[in-house]
Short mmCIF file of C-alpha atoms and ligand atoms in Angstrom, two decimals:
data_model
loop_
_atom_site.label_atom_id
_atom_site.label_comp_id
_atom_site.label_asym_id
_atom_site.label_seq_id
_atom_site.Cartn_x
_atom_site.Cartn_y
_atom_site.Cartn_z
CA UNK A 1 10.16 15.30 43.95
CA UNK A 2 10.88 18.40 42.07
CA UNK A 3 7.77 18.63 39.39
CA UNK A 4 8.30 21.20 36.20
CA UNK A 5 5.56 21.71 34.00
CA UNK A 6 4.25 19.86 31.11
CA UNK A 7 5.39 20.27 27.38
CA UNK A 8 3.80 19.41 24.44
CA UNK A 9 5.36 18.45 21.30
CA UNK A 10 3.61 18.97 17.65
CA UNK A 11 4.95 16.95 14.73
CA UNK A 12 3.02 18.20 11.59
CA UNK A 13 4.38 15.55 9.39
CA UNK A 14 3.30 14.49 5.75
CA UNK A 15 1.72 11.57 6.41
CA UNK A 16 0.92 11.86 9.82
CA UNK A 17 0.60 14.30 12.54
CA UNK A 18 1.41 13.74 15.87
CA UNK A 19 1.12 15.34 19.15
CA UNK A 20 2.94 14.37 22.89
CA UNK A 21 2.32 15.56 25.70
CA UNK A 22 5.47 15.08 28.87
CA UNK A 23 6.01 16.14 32.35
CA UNK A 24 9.45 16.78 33.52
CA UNK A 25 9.91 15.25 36.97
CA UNK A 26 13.07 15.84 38.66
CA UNK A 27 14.81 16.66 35.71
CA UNK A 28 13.08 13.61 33.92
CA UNK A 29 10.87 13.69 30.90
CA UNK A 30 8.18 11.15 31.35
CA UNK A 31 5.47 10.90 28.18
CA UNK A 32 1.90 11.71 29.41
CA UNK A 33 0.12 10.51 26.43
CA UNK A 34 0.42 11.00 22.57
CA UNK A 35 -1.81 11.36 19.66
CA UNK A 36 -1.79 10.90 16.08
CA UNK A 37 -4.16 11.63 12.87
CA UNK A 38 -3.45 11.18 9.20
CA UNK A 39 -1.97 14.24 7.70
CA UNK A 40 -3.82 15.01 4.56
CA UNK A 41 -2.89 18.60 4.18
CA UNK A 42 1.06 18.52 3.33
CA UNK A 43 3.37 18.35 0.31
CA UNK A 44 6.74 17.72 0.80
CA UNK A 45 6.60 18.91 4.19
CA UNK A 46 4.72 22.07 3.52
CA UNK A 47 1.18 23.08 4.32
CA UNK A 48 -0.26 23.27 1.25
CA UNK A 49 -4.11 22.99 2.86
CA UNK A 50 -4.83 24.75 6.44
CA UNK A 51 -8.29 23.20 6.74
CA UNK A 52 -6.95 19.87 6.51
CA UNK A 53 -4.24 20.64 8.25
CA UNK A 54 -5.96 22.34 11.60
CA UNK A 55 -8.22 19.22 11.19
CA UNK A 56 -5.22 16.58 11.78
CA UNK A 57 -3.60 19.02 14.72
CA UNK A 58 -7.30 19.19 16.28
CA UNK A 59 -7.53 15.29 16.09
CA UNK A 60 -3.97 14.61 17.05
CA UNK A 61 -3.79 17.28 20.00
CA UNK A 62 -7.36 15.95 21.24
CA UNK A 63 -6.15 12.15 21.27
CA UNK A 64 -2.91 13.39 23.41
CA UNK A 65 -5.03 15.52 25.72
CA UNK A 66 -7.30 12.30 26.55
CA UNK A 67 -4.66 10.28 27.05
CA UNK A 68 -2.98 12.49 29.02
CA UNK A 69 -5.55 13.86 31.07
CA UNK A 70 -4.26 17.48 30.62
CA UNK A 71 -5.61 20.40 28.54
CA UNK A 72 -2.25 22.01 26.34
CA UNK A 73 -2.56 25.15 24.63
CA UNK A 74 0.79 26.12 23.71
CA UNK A 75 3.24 23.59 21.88
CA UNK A 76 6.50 23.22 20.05
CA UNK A 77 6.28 22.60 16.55
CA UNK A 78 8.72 20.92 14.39
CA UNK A 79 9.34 22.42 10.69
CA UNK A 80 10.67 20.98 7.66
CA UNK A 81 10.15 21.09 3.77
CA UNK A 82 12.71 22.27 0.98
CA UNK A 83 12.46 25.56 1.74
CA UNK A 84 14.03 25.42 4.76
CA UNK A 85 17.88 26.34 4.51
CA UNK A 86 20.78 26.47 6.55
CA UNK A 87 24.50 28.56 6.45
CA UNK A 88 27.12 29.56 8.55
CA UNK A 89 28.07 33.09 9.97
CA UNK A 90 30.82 35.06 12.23
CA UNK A 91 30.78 37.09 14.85
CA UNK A 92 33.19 38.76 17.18
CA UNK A 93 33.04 40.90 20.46
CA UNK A 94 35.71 42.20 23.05
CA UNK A 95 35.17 41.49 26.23
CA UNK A 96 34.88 44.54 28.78
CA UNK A 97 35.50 42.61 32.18
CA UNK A 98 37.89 40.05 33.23
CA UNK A 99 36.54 37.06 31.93
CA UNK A 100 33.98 36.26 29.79
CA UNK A 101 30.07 36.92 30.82
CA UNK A 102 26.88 35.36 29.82
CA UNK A 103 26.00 38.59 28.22
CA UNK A 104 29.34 38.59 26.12
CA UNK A 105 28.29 35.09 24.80
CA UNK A 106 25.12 36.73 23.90
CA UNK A 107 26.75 39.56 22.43
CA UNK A 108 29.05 37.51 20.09
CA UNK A 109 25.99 35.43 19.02
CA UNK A 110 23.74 38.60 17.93
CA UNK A 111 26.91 39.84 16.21
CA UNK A 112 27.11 36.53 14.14
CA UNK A 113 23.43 36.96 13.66
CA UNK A 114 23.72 40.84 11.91
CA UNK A 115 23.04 38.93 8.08
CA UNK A 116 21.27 39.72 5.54
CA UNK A 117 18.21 37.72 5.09
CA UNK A 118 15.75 38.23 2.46
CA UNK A 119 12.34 39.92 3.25
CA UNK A 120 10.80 36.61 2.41
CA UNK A 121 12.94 34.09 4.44
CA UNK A 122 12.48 34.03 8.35
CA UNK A 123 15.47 32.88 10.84
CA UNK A 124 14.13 29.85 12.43
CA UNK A 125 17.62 28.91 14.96
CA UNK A 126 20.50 30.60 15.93
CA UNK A 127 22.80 27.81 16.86
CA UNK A 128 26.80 28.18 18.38
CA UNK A 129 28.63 26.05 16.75
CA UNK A 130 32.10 26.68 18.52
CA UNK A 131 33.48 29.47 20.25
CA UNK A 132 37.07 30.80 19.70
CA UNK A 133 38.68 33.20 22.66
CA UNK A 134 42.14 35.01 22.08
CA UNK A 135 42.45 32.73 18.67
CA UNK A 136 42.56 29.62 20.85
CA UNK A 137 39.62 27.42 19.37
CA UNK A 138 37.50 24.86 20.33
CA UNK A 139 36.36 26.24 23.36
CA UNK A 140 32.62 25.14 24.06
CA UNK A 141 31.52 27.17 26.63
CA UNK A 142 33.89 30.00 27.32
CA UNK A 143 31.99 31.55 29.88
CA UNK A 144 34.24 32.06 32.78
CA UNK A 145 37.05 32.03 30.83
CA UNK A 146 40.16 34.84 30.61
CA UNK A 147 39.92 36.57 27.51
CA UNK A 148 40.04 40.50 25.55
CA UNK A 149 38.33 38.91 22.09
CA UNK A 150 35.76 36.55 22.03
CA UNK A 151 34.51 35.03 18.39
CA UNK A 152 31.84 32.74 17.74
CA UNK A 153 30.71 30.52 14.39
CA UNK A 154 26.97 29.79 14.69
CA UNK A 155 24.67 27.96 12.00
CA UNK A 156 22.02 30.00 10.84
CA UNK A 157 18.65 27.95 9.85
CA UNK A 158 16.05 30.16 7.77
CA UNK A 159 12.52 29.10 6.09
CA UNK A 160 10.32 31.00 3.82
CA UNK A 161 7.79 33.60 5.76
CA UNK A 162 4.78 31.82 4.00
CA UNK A 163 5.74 28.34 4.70
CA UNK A 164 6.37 29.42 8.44
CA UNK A 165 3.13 31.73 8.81
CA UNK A 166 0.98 29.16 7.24
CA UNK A 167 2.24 26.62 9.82
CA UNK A 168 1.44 28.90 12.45
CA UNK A 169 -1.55 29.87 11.31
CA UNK A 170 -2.88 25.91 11.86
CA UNK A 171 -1.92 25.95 15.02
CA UNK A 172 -3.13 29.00 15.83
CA UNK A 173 -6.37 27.76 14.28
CA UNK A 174 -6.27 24.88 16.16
CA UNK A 175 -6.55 26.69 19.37
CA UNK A 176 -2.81 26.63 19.97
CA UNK A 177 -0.11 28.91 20.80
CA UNK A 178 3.34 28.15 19.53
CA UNK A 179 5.92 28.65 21.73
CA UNK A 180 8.65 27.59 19.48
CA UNK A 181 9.37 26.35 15.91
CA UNK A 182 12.38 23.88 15.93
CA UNK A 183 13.66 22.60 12.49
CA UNK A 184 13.05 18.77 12.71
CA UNK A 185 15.95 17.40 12.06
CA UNK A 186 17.34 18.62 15.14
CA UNK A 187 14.57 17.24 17.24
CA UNK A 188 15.30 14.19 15.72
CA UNK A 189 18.65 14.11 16.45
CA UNK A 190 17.78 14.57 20.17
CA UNK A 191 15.76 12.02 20.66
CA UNK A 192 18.37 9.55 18.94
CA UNK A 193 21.48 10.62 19.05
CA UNK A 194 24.01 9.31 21.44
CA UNK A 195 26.87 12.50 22.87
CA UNK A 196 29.61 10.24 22.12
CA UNK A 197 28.29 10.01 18.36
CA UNK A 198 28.04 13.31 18.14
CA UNK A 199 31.19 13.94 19.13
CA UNK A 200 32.87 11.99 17.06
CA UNK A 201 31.25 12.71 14.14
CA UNK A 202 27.48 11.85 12.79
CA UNK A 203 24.98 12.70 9.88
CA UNK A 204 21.57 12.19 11.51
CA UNK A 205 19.43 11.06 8.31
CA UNK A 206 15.21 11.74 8.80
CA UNK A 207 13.65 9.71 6.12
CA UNK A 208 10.00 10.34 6.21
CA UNK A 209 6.86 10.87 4.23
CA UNK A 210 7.89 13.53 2.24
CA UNK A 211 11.00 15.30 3.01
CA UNK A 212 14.44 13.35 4.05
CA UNK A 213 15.83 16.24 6.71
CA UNK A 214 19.68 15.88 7.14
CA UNK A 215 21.66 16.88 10.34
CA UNK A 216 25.38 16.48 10.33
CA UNK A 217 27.43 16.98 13.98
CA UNK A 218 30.90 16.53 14.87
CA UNK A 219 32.66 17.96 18.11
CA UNK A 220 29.39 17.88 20.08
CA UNK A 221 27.39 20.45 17.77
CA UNK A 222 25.70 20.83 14.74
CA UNK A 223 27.75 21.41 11.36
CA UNK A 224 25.09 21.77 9.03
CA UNK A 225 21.29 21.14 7.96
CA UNK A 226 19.40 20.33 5.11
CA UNK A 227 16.27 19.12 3.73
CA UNK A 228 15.68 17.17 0.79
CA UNK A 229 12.49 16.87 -1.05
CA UNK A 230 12.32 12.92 -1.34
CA UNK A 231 10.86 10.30 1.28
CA UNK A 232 8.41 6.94 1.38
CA UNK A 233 5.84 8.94 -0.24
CA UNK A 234 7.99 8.15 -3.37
CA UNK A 235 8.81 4.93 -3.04
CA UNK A 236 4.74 4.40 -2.22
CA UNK A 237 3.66 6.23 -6.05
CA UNK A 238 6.32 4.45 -7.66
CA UNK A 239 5.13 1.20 -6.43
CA UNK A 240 1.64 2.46 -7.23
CA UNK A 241 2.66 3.47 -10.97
CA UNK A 242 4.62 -0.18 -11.49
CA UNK A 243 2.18 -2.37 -10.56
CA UNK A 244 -0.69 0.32 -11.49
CA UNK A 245 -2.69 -0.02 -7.86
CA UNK A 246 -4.34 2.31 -5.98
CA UNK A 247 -1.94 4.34 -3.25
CA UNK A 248 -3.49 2.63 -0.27
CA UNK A 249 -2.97 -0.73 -1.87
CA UNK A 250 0.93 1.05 -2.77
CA UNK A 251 1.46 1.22 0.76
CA UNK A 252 0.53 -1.66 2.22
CA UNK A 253 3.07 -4.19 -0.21
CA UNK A 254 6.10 -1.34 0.17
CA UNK A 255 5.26 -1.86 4.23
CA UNK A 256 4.55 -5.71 4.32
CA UNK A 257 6.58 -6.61 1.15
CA UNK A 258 8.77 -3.62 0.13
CA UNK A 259 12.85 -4.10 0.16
CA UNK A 260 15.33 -1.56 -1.01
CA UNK A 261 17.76 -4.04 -2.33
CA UNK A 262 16.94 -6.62 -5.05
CA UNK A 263 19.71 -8.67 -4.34
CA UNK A 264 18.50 -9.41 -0.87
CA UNK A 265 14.85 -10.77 -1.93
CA UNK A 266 14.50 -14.42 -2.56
CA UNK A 267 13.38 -15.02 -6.46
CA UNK A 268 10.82 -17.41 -5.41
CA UNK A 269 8.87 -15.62 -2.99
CA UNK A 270 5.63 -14.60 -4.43
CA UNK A 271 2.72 -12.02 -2.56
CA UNK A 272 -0.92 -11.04 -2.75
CA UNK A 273 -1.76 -7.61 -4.69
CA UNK A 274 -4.76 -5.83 -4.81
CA UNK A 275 -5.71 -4.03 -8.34
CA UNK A 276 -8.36 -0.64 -8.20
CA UNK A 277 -10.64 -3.36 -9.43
CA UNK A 278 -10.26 -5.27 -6.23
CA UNK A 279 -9.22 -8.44 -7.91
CA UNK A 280 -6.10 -10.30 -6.18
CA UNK A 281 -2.97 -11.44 -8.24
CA UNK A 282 -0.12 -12.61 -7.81
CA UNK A 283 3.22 -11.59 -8.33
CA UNK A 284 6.71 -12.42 -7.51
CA UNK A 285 8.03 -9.82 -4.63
CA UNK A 286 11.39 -9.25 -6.12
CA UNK A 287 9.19 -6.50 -8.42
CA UNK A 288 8.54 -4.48 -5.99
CA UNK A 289 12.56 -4.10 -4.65
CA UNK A 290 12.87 -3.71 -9.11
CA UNK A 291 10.53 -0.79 -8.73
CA UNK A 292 11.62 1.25 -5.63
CA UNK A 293 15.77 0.32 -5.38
CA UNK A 294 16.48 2.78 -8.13
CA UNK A 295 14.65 5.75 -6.21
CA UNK A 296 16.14 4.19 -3.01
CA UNK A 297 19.65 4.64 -4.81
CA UNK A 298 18.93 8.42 -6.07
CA UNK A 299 17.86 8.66 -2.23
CA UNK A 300 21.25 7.96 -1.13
CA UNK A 301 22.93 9.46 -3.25
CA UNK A 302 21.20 12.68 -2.75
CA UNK A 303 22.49 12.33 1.07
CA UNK A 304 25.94 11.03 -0.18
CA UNK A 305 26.48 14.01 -1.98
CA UNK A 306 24.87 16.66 0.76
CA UNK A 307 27.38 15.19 3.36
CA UNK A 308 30.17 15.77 0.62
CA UNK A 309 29.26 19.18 0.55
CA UNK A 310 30.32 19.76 4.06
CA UNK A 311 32.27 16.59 4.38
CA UNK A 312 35.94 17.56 4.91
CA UNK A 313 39.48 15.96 6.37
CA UNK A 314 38.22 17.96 9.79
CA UNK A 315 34.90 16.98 9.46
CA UNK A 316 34.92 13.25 9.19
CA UNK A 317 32.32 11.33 9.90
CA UNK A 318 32.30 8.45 11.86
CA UNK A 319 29.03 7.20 10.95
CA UNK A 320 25.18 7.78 10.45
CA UNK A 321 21.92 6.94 11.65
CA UNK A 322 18.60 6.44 9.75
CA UNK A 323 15.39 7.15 11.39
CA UNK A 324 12.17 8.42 10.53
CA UNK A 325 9.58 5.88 9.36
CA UNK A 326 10.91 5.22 5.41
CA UNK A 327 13.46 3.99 7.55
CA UNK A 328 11.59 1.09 8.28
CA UNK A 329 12.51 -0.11 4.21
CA UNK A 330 14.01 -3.35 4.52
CA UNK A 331 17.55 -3.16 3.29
CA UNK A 332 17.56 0.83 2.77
CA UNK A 333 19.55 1.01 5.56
CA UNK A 334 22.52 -1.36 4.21
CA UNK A 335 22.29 0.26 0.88
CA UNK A 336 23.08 3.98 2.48
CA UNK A 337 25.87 1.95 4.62
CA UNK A 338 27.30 0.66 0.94
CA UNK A 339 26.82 4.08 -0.88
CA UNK A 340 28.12 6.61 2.09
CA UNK A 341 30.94 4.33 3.51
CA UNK A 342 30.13 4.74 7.10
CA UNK A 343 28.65 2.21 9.54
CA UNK A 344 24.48 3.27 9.36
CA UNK A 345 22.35 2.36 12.32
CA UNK A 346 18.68 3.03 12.64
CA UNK A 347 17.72 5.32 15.43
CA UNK A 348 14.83 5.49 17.56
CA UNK A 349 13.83 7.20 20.59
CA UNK A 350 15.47 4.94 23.41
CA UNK A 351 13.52 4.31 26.66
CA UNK A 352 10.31 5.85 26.48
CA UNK A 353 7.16 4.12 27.07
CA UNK A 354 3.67 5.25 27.26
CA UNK A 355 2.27 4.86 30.78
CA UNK A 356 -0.89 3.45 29.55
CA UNK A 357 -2.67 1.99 26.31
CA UNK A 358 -2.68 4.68 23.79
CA UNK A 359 -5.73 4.68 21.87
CA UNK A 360 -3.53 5.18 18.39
CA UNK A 361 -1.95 1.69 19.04
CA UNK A 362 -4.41 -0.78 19.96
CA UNK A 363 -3.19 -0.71 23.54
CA UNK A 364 0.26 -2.06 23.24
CA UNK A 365 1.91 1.29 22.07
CA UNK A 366 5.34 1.45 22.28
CA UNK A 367 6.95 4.79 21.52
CA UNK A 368 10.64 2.90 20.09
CA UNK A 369 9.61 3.62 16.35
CA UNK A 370 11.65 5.95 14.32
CA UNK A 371 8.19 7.24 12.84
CA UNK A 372 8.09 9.14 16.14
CA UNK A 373 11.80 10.40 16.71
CA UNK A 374 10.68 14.01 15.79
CA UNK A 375 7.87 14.60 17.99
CA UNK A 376 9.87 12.57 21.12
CA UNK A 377 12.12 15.23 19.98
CA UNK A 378 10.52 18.04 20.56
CA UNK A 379 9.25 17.33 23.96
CA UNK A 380 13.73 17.45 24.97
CA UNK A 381 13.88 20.24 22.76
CA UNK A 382 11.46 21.88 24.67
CA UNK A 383 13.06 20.68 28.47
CA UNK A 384 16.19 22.26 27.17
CA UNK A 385 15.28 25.28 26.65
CA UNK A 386 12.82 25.19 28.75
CA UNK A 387 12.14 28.84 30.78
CA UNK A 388 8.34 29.19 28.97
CA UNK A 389 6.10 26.08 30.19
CA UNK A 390 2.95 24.67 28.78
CA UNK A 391 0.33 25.73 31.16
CA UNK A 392 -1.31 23.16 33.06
CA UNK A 393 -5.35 22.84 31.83
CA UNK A 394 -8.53 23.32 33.70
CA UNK A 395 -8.41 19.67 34.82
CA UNK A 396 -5.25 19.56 36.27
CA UNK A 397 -6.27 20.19 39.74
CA UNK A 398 -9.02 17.35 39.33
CA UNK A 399 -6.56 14.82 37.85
CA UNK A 400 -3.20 15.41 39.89
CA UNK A 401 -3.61 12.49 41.55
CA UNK A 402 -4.86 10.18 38.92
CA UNK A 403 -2.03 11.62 37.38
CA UNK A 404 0.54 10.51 39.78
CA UNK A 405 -0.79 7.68 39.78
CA UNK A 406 -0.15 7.16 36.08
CA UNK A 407 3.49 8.49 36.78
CA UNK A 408 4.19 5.89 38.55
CA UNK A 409 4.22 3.74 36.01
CA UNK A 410 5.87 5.88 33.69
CA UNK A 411 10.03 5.92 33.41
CA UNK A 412 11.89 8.99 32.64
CA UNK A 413 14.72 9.33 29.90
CA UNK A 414 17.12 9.24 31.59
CA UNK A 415 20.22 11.23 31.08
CA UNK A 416 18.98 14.26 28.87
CA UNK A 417 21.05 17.28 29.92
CA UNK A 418 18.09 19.90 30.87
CA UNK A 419 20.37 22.89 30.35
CA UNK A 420 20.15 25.19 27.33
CA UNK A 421 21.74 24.83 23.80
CA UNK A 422 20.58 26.39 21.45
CA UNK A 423 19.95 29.93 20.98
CA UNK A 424 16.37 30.27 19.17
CA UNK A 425 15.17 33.80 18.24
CA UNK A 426 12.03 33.77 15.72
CA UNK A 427 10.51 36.69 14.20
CA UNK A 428 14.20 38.19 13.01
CA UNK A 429 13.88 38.90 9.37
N1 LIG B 1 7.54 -0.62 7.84
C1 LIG B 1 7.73 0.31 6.93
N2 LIG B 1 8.41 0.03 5.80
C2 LIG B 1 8.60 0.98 4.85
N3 LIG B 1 8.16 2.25 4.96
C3 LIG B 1 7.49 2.58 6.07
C4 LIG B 1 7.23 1.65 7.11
N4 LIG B 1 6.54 2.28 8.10
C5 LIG B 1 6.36 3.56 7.68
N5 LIG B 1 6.91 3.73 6.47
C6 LIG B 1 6.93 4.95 5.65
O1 LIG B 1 7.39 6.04 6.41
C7 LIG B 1 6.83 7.24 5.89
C8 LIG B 1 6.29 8.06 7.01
O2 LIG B 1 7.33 8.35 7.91
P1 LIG B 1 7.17 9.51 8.98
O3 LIG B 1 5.99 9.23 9.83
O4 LIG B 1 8.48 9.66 9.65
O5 LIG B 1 6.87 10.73 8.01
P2 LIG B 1 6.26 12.16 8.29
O6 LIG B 1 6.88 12.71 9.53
O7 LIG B 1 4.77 12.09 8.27
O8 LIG B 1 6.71 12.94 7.00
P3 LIG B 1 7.79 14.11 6.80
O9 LIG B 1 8.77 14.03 7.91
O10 LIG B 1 8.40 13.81 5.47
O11 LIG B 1 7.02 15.37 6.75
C9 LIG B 1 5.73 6.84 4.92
O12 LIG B 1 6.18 7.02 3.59
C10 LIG B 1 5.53 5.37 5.24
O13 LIG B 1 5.10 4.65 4.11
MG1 LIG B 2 8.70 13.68 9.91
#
């Protein structure tokens, strides 16, 4: 058995953050444990409180580390929030041998990468996005190929410097290193997105608390990214404002009651609801799909028109998939299938299972929830491009074999290609 080293995963979300810890085993990730605190300290996907913030990462990262029974200190970090924003570039190189090198590819990219970026935004990703050799295109990997001219189209993903640093800075607070900052969608998208869908064409939709984070892919790689400042959070203060209850109360119906289509509630149904004064009444549910399908419909029409913007004869889509945990909205997921015109599934991360009752779950946790398709993500973002590992704690010598004993009841996900793809350079302003 051919052990790698253990990678850790930090989802600062709005409404929650989580943290995963995995070990890749022969090429296969298996989850070592996972924690999760309430995120307090975010606004549409921004830090807009550190103390808060290093609190939930402290609380999260402990929770993992129990569960686990390793010690992390460096971790990839997913990113989000309107700020973040992505756009294409060029770049071309001849090529000085016979055939094309790894250090030609590299060459091309950096030349695609020469762009000016405002002193206040920070590249995040460097992505390929299709490779063109002698004029011929659609060339994925041309590296061995014949060739005097090699061009390459990448997707450029920048944030602002002070959203970035002030991420880092909780993590550095909270005792951790960050190895790498990966724009969430994209971990997302790993975690639930099939090769064949990609190929043929997908918009990979992130609805969460406070930020819906848009990936589109066709061909096999990514066509474009964006972030849009809307989520559950909404649909939560709109139900709060309606019915005028308090927030927690809010989020408990739009869980347990909430639907984003009216038509598909039953007029008679009626439910419990709790006013700040703690008094019950009750009302007929079909309200609460009233209050929160018009924000569901801005929602997706917000997406409609953001995969219009890219959206072309070359670039059709075959379909998209839904995850995140505002996915969960009954019905939201027909009425983006109705207002986009593609078939809409809901994606979650497929096949992974705790080895062992996670104390965030009551014992039963099962990791299929589209609530954590960003953080699963960046554990295969992290395999990928693997190189820099997580260091193994203190414990680890004292645990390795409780640990393989926990392994063994672990399965791996199966399938994951472990080789690099995309090309990540922080710190270029
Ligand atoms: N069963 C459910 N029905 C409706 N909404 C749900 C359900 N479960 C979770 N949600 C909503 O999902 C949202 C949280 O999703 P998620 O955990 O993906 O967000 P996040 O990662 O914390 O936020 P963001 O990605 O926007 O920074 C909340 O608005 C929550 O109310
Ligand atoms: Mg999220």
């Amino acid at each position: 058995m051919r052990r790698g080293g253990i990678i850790a995963g930090l989802d600062v979300g709005t409404t929650k953050i989580c943290a995963f810890i995995a070990e890749v085993v022969d090429n296969k990730i298996n989850i070592l444990g996972m924690g999760s605190a309430p995120s307090t300290g975010l606004r549409k996907g921004v830090v807009i409180n550190i103390e808060s913030t290093v609190d939930s990462i402290k609380k999260a990262t402990a929770m993992a580390e129990t569960a686990a029974g390793v010690e992390i200190r460096s971790v990839y970090v997913g990113i989000a929030g309107g700020h973040i924003k992505g756009f294409e570039s060029y770049g071309a190189v001849g090529i000085r041998g016979k055939e094309v090198r790894p250090q030609d590819v590299e060459r091309a990219i950096d030349s695609a990468s020469v762009v000016y970026v405002p002193l206040d935004r920070e590249v995040l990703h460097v992505i390929p996005t299709g490779f063109m050799l002698d004029g011929q295109d659609g060339i994925k990997d041309p590296v061995g190929m014949s060739g005097v001219r090699l061009e390459v189209k990448v997707h450029i993903v920048t944030g602002a410097v002070s959203s970035v640093q002030n991420l880092l800075k909780c993590c550095e607070r909270a005792g951790l290193e960050v190895i790498d900052i990966v724009l969430e969608p994209l971990a997302s998208a790993e975690a639930v997105l099939t090769e064949d869908e990609k190929d043929l064409g997908v918009a990979l939709i992130d609805i969460g608390g406070g930020t819906t984070d848009i990936a589109i892919y066709r061909d096999g790689t990514l066509r474009h990214t964006a972030v849009l400042a809307l989520g559950g959070n909404h649909f939560t203060s709109d139900i709060g404002i309606g019915l005028r209850i308090p927030v927690l109360e809010a989020e408990r119906v739009k869980k347990k009651y909430g639907c984003a289509v009216t038509s598909m509630v039953d007029g008679t149904e009626e439910m419990d609801v709790a006013g700040a004064d703690k008094q019950t009444r009750k009302i007929p549910r079909k309200y609460i799909a009233e209050i929160i399908q018009p924000r569901c419909e801005e929602l997706a029409e917000l997406i409609k028109r953001e995969i219009e913007s890219v959206s072309t004869k070359e670039l059709g889509l075959s379909g998209a998939v839904l995850t995140g945990g505002a996915s969960l909205l009954e019905g939201l997921d027909r009425l983006v299938e109705a207002n986009l015109g593609l078939s809409v599934r809901i994606g979650m991360p497929e096949g992974i299972r705790m080895s062992r009752s996670s104390p965030v779950s009551g014992g039963q946790s099962s990791l299929s929830n589209p609530m954590y398709s960003t953080g699963i993500g960046l554990i295969l973002h992290g395999s990928m491009n693997g190189g820099e590992r997580v260091f193994y704690g203190d414990m680890f010598d004292g645990i390795f074999d409780r640990m393989k004993e926990w392994v063994k009841n672990l399965f791996g996900v199966n399938g994951h290609d472990l080789r690099g793809k995309t090309v990540t350079m922080k710190q270029r302003v």
